[in-house]
Short mmCIF file of C-alpha atoms in Angstrom, two decimals:
data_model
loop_
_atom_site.label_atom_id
_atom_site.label_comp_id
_atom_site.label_asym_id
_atom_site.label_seq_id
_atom_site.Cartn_x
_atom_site.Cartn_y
_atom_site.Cartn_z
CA UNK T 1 0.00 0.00 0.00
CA UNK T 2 1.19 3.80 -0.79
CA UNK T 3 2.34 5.30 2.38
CA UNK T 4 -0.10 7.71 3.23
CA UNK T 5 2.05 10.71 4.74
CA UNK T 6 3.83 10.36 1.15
CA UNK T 7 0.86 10.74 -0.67
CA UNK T 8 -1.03 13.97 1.54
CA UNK T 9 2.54 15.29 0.52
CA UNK T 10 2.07 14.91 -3.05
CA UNK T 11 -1.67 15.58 -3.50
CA UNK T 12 -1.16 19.20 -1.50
CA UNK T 13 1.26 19.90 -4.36
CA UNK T 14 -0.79 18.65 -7.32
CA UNK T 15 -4.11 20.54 -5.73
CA UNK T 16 -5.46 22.40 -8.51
CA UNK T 17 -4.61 26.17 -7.72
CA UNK T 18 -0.81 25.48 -7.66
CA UNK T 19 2.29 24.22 -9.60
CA UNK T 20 3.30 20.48 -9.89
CA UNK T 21 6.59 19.75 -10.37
CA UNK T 22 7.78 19.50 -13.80
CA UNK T 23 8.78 15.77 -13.54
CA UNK T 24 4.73 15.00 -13.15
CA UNK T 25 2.87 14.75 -10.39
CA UNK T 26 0.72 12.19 -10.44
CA UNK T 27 0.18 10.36 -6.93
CA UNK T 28 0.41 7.56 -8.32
CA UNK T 29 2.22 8.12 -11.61
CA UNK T 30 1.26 7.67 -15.31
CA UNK T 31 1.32 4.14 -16.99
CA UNK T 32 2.58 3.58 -20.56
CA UNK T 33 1.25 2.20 -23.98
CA UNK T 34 1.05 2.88 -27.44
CA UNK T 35 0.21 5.93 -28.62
CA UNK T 36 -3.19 7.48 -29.26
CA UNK T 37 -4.57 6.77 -32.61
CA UNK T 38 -7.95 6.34 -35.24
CA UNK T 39 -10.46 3.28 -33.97
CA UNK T 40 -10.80 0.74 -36.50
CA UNK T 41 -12.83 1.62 -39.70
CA UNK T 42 -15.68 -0.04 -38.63
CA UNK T 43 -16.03 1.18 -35.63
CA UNK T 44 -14.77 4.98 -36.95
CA UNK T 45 -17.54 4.79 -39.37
CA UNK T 46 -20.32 3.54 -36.25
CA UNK T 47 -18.78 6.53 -34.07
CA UNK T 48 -20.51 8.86 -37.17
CA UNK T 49 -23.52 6.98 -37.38
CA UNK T 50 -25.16 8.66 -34.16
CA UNK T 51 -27.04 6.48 -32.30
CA UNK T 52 -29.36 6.82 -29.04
CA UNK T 53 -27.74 3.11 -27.05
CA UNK T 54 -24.42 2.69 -29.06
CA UNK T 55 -21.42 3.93 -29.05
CA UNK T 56 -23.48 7.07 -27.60
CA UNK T 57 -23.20 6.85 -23.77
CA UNK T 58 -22.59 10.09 -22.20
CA UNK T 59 -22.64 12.51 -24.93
CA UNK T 60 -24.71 14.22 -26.32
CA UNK T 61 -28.25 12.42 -27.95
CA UNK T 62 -28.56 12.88 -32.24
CA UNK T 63 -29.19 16.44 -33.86
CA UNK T 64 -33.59 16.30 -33.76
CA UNK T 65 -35.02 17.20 -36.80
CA UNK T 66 -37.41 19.38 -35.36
CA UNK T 67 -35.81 20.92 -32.50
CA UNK T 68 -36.29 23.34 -30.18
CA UNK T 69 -34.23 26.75 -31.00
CA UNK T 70 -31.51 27.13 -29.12
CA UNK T 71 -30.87 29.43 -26.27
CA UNK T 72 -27.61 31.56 -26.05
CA UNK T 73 -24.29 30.00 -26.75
CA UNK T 74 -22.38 32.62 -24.96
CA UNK T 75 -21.26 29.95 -22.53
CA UNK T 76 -21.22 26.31 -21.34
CA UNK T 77 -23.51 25.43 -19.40
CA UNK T 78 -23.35 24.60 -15.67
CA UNK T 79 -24.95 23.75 -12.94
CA UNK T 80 -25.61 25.91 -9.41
CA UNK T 81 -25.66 24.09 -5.77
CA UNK T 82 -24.87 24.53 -2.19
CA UNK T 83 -21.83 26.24 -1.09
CA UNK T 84 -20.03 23.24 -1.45
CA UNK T 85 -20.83 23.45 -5.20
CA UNK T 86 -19.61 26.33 -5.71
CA UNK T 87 -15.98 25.77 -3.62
CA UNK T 88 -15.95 22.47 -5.82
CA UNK T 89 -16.30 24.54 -9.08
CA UNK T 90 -13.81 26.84 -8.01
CA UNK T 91 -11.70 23.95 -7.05
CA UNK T 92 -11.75 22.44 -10.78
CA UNK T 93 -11.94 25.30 -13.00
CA UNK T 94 -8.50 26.79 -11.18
CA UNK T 95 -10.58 30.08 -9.93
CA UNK T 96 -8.86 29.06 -6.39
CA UNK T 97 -5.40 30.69 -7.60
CA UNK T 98 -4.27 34.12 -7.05
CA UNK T 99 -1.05 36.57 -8.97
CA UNK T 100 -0.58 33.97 -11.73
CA UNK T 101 0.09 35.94 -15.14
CA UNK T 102 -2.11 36.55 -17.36
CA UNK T 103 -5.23 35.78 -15.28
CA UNK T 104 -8.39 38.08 -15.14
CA UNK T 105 -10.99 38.40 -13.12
CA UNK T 106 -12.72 35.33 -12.45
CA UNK T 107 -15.80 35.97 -12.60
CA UNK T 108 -15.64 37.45 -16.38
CA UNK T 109 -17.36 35.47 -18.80
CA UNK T 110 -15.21 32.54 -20.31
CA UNK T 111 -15.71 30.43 -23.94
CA UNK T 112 -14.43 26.62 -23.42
CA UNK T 113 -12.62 25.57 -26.19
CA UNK T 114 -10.54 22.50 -27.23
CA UNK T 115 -7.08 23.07 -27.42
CA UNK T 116 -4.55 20.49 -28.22
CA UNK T 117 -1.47 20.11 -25.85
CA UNK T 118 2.19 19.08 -26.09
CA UNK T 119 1.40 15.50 -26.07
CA UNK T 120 -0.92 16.16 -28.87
CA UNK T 121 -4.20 15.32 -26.44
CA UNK T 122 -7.22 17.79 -26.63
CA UNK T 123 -8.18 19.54 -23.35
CA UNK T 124 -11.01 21.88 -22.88
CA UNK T 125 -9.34 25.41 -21.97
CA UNK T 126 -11.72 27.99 -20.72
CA UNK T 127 -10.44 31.74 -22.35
CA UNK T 128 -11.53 34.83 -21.77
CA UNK T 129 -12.63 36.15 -25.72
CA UNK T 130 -13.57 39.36 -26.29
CA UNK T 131 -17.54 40.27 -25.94
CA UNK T 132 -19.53 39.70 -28.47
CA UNK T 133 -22.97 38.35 -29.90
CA UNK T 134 -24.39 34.73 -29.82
CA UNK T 135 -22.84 33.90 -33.44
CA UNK T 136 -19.85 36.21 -32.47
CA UNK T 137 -18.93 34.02 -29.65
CA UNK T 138 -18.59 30.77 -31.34
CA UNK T 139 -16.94 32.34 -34.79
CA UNK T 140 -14.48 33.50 -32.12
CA UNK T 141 -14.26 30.15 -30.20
CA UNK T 142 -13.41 28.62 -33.62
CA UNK T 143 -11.04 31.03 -33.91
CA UNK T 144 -9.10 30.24 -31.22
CA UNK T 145 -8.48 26.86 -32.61
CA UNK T 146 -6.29 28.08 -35.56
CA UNK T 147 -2.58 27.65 -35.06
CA UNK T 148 -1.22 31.21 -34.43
CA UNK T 149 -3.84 32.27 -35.00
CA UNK T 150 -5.82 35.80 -33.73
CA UNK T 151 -5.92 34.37 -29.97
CA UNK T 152 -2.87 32.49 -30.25
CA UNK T 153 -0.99 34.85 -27.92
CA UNK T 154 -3.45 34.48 -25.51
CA UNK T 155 -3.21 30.60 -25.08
CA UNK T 156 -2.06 29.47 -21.68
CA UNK T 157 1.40 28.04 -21.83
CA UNK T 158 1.87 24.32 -23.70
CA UNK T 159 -1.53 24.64 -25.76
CA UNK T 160 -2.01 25.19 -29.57
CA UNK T 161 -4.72 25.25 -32.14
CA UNK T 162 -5.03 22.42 -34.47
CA UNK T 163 -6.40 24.24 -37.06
CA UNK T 164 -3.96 24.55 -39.63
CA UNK T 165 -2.25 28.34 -39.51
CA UNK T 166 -3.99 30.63 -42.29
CA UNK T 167 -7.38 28.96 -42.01
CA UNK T 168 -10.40 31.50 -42.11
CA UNK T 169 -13.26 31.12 -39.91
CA UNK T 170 -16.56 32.78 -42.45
CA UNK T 171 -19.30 31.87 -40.06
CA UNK T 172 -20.97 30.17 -37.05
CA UNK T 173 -24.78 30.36 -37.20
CA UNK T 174 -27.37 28.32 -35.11
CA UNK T 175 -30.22 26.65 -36.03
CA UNK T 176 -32.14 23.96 -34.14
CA UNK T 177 -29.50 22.64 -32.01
CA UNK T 178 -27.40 22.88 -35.58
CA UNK T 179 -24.33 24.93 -35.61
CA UNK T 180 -23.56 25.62 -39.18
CA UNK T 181 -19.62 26.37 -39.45
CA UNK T 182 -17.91 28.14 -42.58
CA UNK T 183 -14.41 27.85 -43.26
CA UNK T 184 -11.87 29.00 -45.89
CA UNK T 185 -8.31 29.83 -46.45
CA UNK T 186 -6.00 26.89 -45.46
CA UNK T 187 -8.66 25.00 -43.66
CA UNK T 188 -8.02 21.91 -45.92
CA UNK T 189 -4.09 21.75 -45.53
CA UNK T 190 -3.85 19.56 -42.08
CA UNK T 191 -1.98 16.88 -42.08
CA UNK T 192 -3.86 13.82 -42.77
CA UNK T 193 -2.80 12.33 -39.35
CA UNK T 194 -4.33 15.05 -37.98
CA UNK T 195 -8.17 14.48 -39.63
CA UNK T 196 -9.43 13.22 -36.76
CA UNK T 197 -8.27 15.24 -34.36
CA UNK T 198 -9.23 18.31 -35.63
CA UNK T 199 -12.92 17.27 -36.12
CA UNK T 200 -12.92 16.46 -32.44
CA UNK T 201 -11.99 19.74 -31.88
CA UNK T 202 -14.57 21.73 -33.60
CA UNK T 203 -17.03 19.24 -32.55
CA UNK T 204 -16.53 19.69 -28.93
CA UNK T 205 -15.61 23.18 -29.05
CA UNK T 206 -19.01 24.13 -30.37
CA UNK T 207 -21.38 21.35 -28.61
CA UNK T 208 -19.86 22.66 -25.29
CA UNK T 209 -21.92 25.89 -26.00
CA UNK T 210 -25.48 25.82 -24.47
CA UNK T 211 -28.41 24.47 -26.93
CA UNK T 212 -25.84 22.92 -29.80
CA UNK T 213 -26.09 19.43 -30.18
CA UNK T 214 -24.46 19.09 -32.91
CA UNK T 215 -22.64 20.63 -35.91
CA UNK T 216 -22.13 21.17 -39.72
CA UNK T 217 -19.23 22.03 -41.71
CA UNK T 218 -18.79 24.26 -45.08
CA UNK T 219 -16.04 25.08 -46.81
CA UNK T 220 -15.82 28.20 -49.08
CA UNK T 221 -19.88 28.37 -49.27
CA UNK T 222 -20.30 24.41 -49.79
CA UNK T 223 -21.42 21.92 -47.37
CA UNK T 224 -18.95 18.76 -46.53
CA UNK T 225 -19.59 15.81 -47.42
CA UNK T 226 -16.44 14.01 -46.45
CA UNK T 227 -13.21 15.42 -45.30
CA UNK T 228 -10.75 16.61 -47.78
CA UNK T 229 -7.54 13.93 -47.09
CA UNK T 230 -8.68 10.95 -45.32
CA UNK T 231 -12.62 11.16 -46.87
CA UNK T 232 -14.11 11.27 -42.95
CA UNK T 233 -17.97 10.97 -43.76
CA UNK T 234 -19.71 13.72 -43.31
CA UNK T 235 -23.14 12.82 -44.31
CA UNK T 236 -24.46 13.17 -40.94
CA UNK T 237 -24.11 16.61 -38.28
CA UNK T 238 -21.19 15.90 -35.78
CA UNK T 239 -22.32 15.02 -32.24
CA UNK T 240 -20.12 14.77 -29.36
CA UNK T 241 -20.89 10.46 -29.83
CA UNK T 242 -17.43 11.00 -32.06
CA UNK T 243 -15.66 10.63 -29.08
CA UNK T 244 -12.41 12.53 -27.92
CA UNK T 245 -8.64 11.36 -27.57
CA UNK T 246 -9.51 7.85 -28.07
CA UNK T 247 -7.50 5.14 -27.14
CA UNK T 248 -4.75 3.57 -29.95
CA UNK T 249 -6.63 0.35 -29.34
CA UNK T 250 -10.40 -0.34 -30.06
CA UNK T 251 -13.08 -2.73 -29.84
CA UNK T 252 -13.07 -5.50 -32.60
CA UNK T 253 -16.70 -5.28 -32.84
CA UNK T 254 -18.75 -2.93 -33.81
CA UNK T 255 -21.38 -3.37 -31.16
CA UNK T 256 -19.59 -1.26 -28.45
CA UNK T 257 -20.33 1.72 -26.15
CA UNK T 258 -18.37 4.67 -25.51
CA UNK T 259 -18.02 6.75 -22.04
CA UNK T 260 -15.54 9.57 -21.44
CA UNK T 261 -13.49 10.14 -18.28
CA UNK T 262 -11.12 12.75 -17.05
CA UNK T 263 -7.76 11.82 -16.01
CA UNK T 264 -5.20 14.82 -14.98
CA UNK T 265 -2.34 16.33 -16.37
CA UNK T 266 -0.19 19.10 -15.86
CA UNK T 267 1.32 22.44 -18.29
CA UNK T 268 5.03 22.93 -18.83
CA UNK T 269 4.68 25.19 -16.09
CA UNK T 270 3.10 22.39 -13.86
CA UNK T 271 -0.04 23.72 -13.58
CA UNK T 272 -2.34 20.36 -13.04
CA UNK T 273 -5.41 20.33 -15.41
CA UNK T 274 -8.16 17.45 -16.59
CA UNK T 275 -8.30 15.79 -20.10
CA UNK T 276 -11.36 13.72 -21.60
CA UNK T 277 -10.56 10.24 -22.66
CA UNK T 278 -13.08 8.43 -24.46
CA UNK T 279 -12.68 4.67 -24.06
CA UNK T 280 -15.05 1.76 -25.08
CA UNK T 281 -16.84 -0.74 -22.98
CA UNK T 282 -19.07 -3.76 -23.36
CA UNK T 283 -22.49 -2.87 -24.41
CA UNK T 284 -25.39 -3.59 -21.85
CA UNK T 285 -23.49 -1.70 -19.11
CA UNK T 286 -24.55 1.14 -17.05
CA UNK T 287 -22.84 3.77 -18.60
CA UNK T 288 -21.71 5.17 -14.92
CA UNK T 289 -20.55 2.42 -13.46
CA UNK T 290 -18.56 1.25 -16.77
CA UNK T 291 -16.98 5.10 -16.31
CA UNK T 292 -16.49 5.01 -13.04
CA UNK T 293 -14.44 1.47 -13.73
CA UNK T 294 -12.49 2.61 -16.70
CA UNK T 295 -11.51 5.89 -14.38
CA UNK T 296 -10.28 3.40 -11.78
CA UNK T 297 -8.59 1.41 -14.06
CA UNK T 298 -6.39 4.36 -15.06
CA UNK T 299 -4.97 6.12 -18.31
CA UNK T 300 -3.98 4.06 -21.13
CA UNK T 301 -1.44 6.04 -22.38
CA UNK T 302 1.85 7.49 -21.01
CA UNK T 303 1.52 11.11 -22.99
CA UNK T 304 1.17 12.77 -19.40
CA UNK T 305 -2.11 11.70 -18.42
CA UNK T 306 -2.09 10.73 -14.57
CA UNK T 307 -4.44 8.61 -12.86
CA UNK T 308 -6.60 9.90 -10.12
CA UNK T 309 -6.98 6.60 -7.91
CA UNK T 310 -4.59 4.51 -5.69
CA UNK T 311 -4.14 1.29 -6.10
CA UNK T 312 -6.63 0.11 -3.37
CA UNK T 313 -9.58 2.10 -5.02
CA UNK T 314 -12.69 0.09 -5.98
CA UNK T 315 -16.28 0.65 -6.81
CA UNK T 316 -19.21 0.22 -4.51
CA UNK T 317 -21.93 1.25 -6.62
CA UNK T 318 -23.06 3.91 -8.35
CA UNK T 319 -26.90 4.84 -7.39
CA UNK T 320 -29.08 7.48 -8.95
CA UNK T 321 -31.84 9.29 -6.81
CA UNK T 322 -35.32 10.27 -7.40
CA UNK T 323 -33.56 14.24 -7.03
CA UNK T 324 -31.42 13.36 -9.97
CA UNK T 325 -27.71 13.45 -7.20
CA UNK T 326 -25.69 10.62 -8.35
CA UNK T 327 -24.13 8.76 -5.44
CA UNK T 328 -20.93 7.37 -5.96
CA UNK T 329 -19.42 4.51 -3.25
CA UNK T 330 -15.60 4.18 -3.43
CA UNK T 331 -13.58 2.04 -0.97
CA UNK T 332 -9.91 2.78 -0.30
CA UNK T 333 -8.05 1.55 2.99
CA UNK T 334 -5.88 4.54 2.42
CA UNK T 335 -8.46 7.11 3.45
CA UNK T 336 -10.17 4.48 5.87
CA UNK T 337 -9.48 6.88 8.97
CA UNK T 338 -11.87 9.66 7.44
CA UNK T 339 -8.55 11.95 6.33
CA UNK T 340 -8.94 14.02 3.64
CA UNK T 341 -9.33 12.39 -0.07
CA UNK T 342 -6.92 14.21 -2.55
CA UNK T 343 -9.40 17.01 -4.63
CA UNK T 344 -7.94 15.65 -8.05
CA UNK T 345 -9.20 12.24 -7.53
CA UNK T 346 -12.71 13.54 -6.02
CA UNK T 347 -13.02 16.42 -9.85
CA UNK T 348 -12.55 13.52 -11.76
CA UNK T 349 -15.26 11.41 -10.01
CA UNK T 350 -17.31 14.75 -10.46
CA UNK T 351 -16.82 15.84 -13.81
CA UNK T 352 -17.00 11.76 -15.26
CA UNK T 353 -20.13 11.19 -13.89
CA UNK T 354 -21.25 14.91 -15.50
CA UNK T 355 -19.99 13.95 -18.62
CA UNK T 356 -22.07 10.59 -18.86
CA UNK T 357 -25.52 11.56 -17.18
CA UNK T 358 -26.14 14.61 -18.53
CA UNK T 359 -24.32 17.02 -16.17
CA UNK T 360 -26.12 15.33 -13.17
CA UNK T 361 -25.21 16.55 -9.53
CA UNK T 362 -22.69 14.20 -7.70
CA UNK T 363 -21.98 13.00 -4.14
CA UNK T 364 -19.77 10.75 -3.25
CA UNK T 365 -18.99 8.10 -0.27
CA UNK T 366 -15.42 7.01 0.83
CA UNK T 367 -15.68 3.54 3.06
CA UNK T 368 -19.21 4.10 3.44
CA UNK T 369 -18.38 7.58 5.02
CA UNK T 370 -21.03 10.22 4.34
CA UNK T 371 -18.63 13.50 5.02
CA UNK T 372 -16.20 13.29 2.23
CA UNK T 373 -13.53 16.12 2.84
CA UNK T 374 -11.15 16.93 -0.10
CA UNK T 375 -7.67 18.05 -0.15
CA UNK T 376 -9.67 21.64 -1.44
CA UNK T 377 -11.69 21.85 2.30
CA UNK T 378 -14.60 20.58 -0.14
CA UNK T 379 -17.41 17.95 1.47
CA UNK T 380 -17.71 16.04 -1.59
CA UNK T 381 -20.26 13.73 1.11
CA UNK T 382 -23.14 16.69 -0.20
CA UNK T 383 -23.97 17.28 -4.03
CA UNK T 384 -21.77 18.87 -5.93
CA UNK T 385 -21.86 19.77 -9.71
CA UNK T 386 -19.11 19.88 -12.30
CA UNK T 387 -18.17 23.63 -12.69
CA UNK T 388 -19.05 26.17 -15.56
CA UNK T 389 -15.51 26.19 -16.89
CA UNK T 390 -13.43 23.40 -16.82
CA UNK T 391 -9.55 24.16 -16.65
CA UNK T 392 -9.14 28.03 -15.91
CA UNK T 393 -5.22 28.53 -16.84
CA UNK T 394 -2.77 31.29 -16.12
CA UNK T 395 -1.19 32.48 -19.57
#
């Protein structure tokens, strides 16, 4: 078992508002494999056929035809709660730190957008853009994604666009759920490696905005049907059921599910910060408890992604009320004494079981312990929800 005096040392340097060490600073380290990559075809091509049951757990449901119109887009949306919420939202968007450079006020209005880091994993980054209308805000959320780019000096440290440099963002318009997005200029010379990748991108940049669902693309004032290099179908609007930073291995069948989890990692300057992974799991499961599993189990890939759990963690159950809280029941010797559970491990429980119910409230239970107190002075024992922004980083 991990000495536990070790690890309250570590986790009080890898809480959220301050610097890890450059080295990493994962409790319990990061664990290596091949690198991320494509699924197979078949399942590639099932990822783009939206579905309600498969390969659709978590994310968003299929663009409705007949929709209702959607509401502003100026900002993700979020969920408000006791006072325990709100320290817990403070906790994972990074609001908690004070004199870094480059931050603002924290309580201006952020856009979330998908940035790609220095091990070439997408991350959601929450920026302050500057004001501007419904459409203006997501034109200039796409924006952001272009590699040096118009917001490119205003990136936080180790983040880049992967929109190829050059590429000209026409328009962003909304209808039905439907964001329509308009590109030109070099838009079409990415590297074909990078196909994927950079649909993921614009996909989750925009669905992250209230009311979109899913989205569209155009080129120079014609709609895409397919990709230019690798021919990715576009037949259908992109929903968030394409998955993010998938893992180099997939399923062999077709007939599999997808849930997303957030592991950690940390900037060149060692700030720590959370990164979806979507992996695939047998069909038929609950989609919370197979997330909860796959968060246990740990990251896949070395590429800096840290897991959250000790070695002695292990699932309970996962239980969802008649009030909508999702109770999650963890066992851990380590913590068996009622000291306080590191905040990074307690985020990630948080914003998983967000990301696969539909942004539902979460409490959680440690040894069948009802007070839950993280390394952030949090009660994660009362419902919490996953904050507004999602990694708030000093420039």
């Amino acid at each position: 078992m991990i000495n536990k005096k070790k690890l309250a040392g570590v986790s009080a340097a890898c809480l959220l508002a301050f610097p890890l060490a450059l080295s990493g600073c994962g409790w319990f380290g990061s664990e290596k494999s091949a690198a991320i990559d494509p699924p197979p075809s078949d399942v590639e091509a099932q990822m783009l056929q939206t579905s309600d049951n498969t390969l659709d757990s978590g994310v968003f449901a299929p663009v409705a035809e007949d929709g209702a119109d959607s509401g502003s887009t100026g900002s993700d949306s979020g969920g408000g709660a006791a006072d325990s919420s709100t320290a817990a939202n403070n906790a994972a968007s990074g609001s908690a730190k004070s004199g870094a450079k480059g931050d603002s006020d924290s309580n201006a209005p952020r856009t979330t957008v998908y940035l790609q880091n220095d091990n070439g994993l997408l991350a959601p980054v929450a920026l302050s853009l500057p004001a501007a209308d419904q459409n203006g805000v997501l034109k200039q959320s796409l924006e952001a994604l272009v590699d040096k780019g118009a917001y490119a000096a205003g990136l936080p440290d180790g983040f880049h666009g992967v929109l190829p440099q050059g590429t000209e963002v026409k328009s962003v318009t909304v209808d039905h759920n439907l964001a329509v997005a308009e590109f030109g200029g070099n838009f079409g010379t990415y590297a074909p490696a990078d196909e994927r990748k950079l649909l993921e991108a614009i996909t989750w940049t925009l669905t992250g905005q209230e009311g979109i669902k899913g989205v569209q693309l155009w080129v120079d004032g014609k709609k895409l049907n397919e990709m230019p290099l690798k021919e990715t179908p576009l037949d259908r609007p992109l929903t968030r059921s394409l998955g993010i930073n998938l893992p180099s291995q997939g399923p062999a069948k077709m007939n599999s599910s997808a849930v997303t989890v957030y592991f950690s990692a940390a900037s060149p300057s060692g700030v720590q910060y959370y990164v979806p992974v979507t992996r695939f799991v047998t069909p038929g499961q609950d989609p919370l408890k197979a997330a909860m599993n796959e968060l246990i189990q740990g990251p896949e890939s070395e590429d800096g992604l840290e897991t959250v759990m000790t070695p002695e963690t292990s699932l309970d159950s996962v239980e969802k009320g008649q009030n909508g809280v999702v109770t999650v029941s963890l066992n851990d010797d380590m913590f068996d004494d009622g000291s306080q559970v590191p905040a990074e491990l307690l985020e990630s429980v948080v914003l998983t079981v967000a990301q696969n119910s539909e942004d539902a409230m979460v409490q959680v239970r440690m040894n069948g312990k009802q007070t839950v107190t993280g390394t952030d002075n949090v009660d994660y024992g009362k419902p919490v929800s996953a904050p507004q922004y999602v990694n708030e980083l000093p420039l």
